[in-house]
Short mmCIF file of C-alpha atoms and ligand atoms in Angstrom, two decimals:
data_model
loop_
_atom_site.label_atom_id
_atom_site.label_comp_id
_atom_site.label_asym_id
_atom_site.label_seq_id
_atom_site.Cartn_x
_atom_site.Cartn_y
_atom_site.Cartn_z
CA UNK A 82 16.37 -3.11 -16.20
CA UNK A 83 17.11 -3.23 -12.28
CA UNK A 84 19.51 -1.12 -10.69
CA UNK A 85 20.25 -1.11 -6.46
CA UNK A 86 21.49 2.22 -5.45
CA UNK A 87 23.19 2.54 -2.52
CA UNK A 88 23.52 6.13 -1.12
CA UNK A 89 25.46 7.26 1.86
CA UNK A 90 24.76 5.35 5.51
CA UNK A 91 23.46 2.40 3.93
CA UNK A 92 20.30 2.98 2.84
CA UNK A 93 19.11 0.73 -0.21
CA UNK A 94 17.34 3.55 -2.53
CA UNK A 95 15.08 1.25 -5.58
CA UNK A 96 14.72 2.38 -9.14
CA UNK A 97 13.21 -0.05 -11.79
CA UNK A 98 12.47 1.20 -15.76
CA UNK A 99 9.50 -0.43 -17.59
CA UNK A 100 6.36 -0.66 -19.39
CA UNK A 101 2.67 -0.07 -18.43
CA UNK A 102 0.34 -0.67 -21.00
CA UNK A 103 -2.71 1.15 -21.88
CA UNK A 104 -5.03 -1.19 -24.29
CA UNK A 105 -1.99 -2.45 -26.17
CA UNK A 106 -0.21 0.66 -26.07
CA UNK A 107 4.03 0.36 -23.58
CA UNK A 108 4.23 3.35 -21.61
CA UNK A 109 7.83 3.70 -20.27
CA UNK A 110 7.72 4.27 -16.40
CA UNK A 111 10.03 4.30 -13.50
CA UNK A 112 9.43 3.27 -9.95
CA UNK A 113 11.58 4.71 -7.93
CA UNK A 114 12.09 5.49 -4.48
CA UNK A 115 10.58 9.17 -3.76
CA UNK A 116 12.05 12.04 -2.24
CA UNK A 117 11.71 15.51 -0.84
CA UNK A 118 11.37 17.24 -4.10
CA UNK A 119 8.39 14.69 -4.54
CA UNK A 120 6.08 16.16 -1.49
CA UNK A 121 3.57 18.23 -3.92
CA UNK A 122 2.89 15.64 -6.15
CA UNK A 123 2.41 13.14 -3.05
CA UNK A 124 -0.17 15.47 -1.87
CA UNK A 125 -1.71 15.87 -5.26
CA UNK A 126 -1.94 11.92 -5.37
CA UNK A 127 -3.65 11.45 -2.08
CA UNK A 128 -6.39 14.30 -2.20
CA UNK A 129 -7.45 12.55 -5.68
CA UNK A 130 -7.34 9.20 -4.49
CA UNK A 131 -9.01 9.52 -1.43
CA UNK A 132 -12.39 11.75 -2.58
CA UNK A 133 -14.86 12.50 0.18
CA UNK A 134 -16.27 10.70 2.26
CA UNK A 135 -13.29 9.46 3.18
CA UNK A 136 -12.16 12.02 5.70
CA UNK A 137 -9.31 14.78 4.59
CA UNK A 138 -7.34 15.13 7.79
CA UNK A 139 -6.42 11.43 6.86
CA UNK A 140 -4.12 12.71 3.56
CA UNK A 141 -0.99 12.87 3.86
CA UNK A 142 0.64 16.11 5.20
CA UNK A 143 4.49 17.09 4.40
CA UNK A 144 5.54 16.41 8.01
CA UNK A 145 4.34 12.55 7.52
CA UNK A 146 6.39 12.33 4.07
CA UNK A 147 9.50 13.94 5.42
CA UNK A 148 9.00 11.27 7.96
CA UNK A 149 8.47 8.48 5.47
CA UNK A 150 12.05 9.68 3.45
CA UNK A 151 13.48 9.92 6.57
CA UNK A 152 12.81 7.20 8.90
CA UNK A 153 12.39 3.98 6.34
CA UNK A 154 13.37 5.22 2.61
CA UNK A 155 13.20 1.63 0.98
CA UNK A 156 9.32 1.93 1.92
CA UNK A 157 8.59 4.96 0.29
CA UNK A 158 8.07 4.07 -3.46
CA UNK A 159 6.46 6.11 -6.36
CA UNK A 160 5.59 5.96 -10.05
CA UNK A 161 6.80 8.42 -12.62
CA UNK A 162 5.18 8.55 -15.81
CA UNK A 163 6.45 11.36 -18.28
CA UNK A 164 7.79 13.40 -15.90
CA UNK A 165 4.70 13.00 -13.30
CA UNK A 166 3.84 10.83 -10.80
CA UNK A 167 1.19 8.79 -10.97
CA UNK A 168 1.12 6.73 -7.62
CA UNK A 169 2.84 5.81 -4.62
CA UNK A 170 3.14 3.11 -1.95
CA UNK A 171 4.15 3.75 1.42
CA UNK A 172 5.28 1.16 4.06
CA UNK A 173 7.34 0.72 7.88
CA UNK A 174 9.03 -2.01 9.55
CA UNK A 175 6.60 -3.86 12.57
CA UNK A 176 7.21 -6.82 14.77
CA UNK A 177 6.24 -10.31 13.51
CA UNK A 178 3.73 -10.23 16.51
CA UNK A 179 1.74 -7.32 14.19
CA UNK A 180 -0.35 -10.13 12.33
CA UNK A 181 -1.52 -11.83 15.35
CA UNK A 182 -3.26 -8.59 17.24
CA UNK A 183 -6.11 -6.65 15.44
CA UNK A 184 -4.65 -3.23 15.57
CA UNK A 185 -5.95 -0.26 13.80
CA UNK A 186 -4.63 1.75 11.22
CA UNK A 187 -3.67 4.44 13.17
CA UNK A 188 -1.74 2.57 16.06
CA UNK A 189 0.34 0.77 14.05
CA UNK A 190 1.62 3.31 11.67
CA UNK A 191 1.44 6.32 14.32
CA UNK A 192 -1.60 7.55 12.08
CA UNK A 193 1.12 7.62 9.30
CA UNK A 194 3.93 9.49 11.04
CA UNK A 195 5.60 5.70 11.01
CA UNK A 196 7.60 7.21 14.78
CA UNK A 197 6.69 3.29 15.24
CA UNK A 198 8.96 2.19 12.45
CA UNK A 199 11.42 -0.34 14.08
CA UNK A 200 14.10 -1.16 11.91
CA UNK A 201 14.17 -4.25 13.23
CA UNK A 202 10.91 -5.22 12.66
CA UNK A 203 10.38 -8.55 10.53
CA UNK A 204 7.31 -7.21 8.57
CA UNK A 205 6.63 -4.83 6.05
CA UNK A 206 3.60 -2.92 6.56
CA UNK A 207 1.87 -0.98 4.48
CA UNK A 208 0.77 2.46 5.25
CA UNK A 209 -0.64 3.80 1.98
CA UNK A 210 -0.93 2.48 -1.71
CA UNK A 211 -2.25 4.92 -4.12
CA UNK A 212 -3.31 5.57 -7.54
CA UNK A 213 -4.11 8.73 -9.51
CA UNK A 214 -7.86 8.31 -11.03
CA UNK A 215 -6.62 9.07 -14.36
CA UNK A 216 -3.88 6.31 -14.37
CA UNK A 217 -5.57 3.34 -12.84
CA UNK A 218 -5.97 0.24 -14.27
CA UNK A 219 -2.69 0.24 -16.16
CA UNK A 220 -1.16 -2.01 -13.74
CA UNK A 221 0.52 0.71 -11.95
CA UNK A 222 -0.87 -0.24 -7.75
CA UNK A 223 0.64 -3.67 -9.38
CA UNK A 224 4.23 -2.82 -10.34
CA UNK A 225 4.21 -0.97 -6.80
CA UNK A 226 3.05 -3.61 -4.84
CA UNK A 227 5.59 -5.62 -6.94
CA UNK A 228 8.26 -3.13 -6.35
CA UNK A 229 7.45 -3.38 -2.17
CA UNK A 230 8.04 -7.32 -2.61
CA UNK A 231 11.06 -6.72 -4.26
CA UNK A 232 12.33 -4.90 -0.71
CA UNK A 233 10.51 -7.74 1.31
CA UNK A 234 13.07 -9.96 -0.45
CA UNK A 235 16.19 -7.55 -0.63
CA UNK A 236 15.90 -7.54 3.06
CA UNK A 237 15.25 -10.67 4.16
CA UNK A 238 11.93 -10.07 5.78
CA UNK A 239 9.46 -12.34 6.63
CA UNK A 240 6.12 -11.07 4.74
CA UNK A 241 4.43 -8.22 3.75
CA UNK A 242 1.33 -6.76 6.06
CA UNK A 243 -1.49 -4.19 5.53
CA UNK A 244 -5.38 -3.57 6.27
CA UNK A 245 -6.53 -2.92 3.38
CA UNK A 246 -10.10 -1.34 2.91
CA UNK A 247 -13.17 -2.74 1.61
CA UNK A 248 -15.34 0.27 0.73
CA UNK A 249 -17.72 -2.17 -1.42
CA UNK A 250 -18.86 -3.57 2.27
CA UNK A 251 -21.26 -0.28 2.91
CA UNK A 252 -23.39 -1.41 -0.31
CA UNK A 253 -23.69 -5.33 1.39
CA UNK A 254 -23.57 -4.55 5.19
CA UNK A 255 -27.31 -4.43 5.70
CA UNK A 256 -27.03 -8.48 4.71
CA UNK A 257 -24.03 -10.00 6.00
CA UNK A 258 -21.07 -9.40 8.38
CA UNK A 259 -17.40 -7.80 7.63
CA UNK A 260 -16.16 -11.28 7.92
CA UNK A 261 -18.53 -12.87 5.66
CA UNK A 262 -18.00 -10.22 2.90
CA UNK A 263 -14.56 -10.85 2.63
CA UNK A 264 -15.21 -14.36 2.28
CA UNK A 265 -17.58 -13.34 -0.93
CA UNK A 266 -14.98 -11.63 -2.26
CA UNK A 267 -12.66 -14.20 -1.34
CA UNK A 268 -14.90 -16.75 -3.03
CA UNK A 269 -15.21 -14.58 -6.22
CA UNK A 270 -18.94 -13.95 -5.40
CA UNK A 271 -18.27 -10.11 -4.94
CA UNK A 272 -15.92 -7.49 -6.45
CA UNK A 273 -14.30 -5.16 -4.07
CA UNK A 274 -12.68 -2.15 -5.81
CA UNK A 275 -10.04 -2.90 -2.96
CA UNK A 276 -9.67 -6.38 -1.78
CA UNK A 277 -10.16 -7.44 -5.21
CA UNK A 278 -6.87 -5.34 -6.26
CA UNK A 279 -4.93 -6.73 -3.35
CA UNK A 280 -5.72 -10.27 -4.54
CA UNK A 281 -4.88 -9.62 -7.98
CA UNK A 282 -1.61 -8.51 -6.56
CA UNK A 283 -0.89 -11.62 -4.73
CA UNK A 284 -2.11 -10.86 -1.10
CA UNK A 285 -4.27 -13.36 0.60
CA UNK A 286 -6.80 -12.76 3.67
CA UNK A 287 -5.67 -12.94 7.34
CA UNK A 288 -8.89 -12.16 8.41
CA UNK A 289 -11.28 -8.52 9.22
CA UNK A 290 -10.03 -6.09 11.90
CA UNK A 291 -12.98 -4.24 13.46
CA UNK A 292 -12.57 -0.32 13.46
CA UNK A 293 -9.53 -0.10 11.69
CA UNK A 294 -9.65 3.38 9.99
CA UNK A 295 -12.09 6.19 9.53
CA UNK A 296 -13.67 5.33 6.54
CA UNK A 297 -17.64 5.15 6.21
CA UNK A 298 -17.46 3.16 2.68
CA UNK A 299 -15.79 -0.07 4.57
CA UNK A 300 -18.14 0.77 7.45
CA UNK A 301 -14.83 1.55 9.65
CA UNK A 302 -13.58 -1.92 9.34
CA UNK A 303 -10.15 -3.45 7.16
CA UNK A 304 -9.19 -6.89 6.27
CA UNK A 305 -5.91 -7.75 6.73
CA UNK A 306 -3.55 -8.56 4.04
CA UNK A 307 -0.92 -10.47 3.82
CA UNK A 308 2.56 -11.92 1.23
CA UNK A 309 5.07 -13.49 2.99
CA UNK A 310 8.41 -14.47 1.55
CA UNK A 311 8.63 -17.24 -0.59
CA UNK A 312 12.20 -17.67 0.34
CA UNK A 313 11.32 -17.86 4.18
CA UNK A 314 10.67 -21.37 5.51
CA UNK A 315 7.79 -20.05 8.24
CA UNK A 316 5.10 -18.93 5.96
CA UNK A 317 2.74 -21.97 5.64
C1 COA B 834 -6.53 0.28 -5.37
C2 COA B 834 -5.67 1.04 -6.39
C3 COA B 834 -4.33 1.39 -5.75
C4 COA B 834 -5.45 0.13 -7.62
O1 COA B 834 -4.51 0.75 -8.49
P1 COA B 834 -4.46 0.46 -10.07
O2 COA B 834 -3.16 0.97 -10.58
O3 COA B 834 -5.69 0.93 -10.72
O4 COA B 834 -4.46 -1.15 -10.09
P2 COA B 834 -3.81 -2.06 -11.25
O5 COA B 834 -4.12 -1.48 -12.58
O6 COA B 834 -2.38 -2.30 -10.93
O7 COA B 834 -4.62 -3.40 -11.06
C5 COA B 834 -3.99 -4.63 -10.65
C6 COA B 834 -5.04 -5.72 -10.71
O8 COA B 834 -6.11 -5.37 -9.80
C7 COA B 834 -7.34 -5.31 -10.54
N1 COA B 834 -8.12 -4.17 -10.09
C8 COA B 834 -7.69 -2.88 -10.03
N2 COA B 834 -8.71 -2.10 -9.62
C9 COA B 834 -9.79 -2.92 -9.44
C10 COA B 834 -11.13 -2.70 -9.04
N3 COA B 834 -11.60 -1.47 -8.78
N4 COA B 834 -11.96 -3.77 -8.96
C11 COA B 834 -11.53 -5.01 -9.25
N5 COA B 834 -10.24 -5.28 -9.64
C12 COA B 834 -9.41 -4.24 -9.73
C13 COA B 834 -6.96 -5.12 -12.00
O9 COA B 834 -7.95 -5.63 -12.86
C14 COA B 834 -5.65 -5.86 -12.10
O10 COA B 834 -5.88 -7.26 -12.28
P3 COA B 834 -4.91 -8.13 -13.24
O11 COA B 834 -3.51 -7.76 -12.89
O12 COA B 834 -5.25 -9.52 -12.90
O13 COA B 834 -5.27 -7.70 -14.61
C15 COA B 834 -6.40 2.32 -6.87
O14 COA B 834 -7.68 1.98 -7.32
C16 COA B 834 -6.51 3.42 -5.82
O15 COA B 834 -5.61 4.25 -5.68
N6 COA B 834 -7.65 3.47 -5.07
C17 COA B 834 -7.90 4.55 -4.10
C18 COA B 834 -6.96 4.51 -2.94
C19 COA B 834 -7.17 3.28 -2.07
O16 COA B 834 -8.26 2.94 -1.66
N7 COA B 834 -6.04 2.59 -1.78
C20 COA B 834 -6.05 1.40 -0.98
C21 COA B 834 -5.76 1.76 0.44
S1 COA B 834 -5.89 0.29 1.46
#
């Protein structure tokens, strides 16, 4: 069941029912776009998901979401699940040019205030994707991710774009470079808790960006992601 609601100046708000499963068990869902009502259990989402090391002053803080609703609504997508939510996905508009210059994290999404967000912009980039512990692997990162294609298409962009991390690279960086992880994982060699995920989901490599966000586990560095519109005739 799909349903495009359109509320006052324009602004394409998403809301999808279906099923995750857990084993063989449906759990009904709803990804939906969130809202300001939504800020504590945003917070809630990120301080799980993102357990030290990875460095607190990087969650999100209710200046950045009231940003996020404001500023680009269609990219601000979460999961309920009996009444909670269990994950979110956050994401701006960039220029086309974004996937040619290794930028980090922080630059391009104005260290998650999206001020950079130009509606204009070609590409959909993601800021944040994020889980709950307790709800992961029921498919729910992949409905979102799903859900964020779904506006790549609605508005005629030309791909989806995000670093994503690769905190399995700390346990492998002693023997081989960034760039030649990725390629392991790439190759099916090595599992990245990460990379792996994205893949599943239908992203495919651009290549590593060097100091892309504070994060010791990836050793600092991201590989960018990419999906680009299967309806757009410049994405070979
Ligand atoms: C990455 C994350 C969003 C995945 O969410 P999730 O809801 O557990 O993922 P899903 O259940 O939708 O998994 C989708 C696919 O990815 C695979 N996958 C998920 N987690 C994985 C992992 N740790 N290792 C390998 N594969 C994984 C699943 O097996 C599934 O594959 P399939 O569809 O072929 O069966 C979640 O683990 C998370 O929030 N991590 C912490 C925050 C983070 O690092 N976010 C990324 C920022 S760049």
């Amino acid at each position: 069941m799909f349903t495009l609601i359109t509320k006052r100046g324009g602004v394409t708000l998403y809301r999808k029912h279906l099923y995750v499963f857990d084993q063989h068990q449906p759990i009904p869902a709803v990804v939906r776009s969130y809202t300001h009502s939504d800020i504590p259990e945003l917070l809630a989402i990120q301080q799980e998901s993102f357990p030290p090391p990875f460095p607190s002053e990087l969650w999100w803080n209710k200046e950045q979401l009231h940003n996020h609703i404001t500023w680009f609504p269609e990219g601000a997508l979460c999961m309920e699940i009996n009444g909670q939510l269990a994950g979110s996905m956050t994401a701006l508009l960039v220029d086309d040019a974004a996937r040619e210059e290794d930028h980090p994290w922080e630059q391009i999404t104005d260290s998650g205030y999206i001020r950079s967000h130009n509606p204009n912009g070609g590409t959909l980039y993601v800021v944040d994707i994020s889980v709950r512990p307790a709800y992961r692997k029921l498919g729910i990162g992949k409905c979102l991710m799903q859900a964020m294609y779904d506006v790549v298409i609605h508005n005629g962009l030309t791909r989806m774009l995000g670093g994503g991390r690769m905190p399995g690279y700390h346990l492998h960086a002693d023997s081989m470079t960034a760039s030649q992880y990725l390629d392991a994982v790439v190759r099916g060699e090595l599992k990245d808790p990460v990379i792996t995920f994205l893949m599943r989901c239908g992203r495919t490599p651009v290549r590593v960006v060097e100091h892309y966000l504070e994060d010791e586990e990836s050793c600092h560095y991201g590989a960018l992601m990419e999906w680009n519109n299967p309806f757009k005739k410049n994405n070979d």
